[in-house]
Amino acid sequence: MLAISFQHIILLMIILIPVLLGVGYIIYSIVKHTIKQAILDSREEKNQRK
């Protein structure tokens, strides 16, 4: 029934890889920013306790 040819798979890869890389980069930057913010917040709390 399903006639998935090699060309279809290549086409899907060409379309999906940049999309996945883009999504992955966005998630990575958000996570990095969140972690950086959390570290800064914890440092500020420690400085305020002194």
PDB file of C-alpha atoms in Angstrom, residues 16-33:
ATOM      1  CA  LEU A  16      13.316  17.752   8.779  1.00  0.00           C
ATOM      2  CA  ILE A  17      17.019  18.127   9.643  1.00  0.00           C
ATOM      3  CA  PRO A  18      17.086  21.970   9.447  1.00  0.00           C
ATOM      4  CA  VAL A  19      13.780  22.137  11.336  1.00  0.00           C
ATOM      5  CA  LEU A  20      15.064  19.827  14.075  1.00  0.00           C
ATOM      6  CA  LEU A  21      18.339  21.766  14.284  1.00  0.00           C
ATOM      7  CA  GLY A  22      16.410  25.020  14.572  1.00  0.00           C
ATOM      8  CA  VAL A  23      14.106  23.682  17.282  1.00  0.00           C
ATOM      9  CA  GLY A  24      17.041  22.115  19.106  1.00  0.00           C
ATOM     10  CA  TYR A  25      18.977  25.394  19.015  1.00  0.00           C
ATOM     11  CA  ILE A  26      15.985  27.352  20.351  1.00  0.00           C
ATOM     12  CA  ILE A  27      15.498  24.862  23.205  1.00  0.00           C
ATOM     13  CA  TYR A  28      19.258  24.894  23.922  1.00  0.00           C
ATOM     14  CA  SER A  29      19.404  28.692  24.102  1.00  0.00           C
ATOM     15  CA  ILE A  30      16.312  28.857  26.353  1.00  0.00           C
ATOM     16  CA  VAL A  31      17.733  26.194  28.698  1.00  0.00           C
ATOM     17  CA  LYS A  32      21.136  27.920  28.734  1.00  0.00           C
ATOM     18  CA  HIS A  33      19.521  31.268  29.550  1.00  0.00           C
TER      19      HIS A  33
END
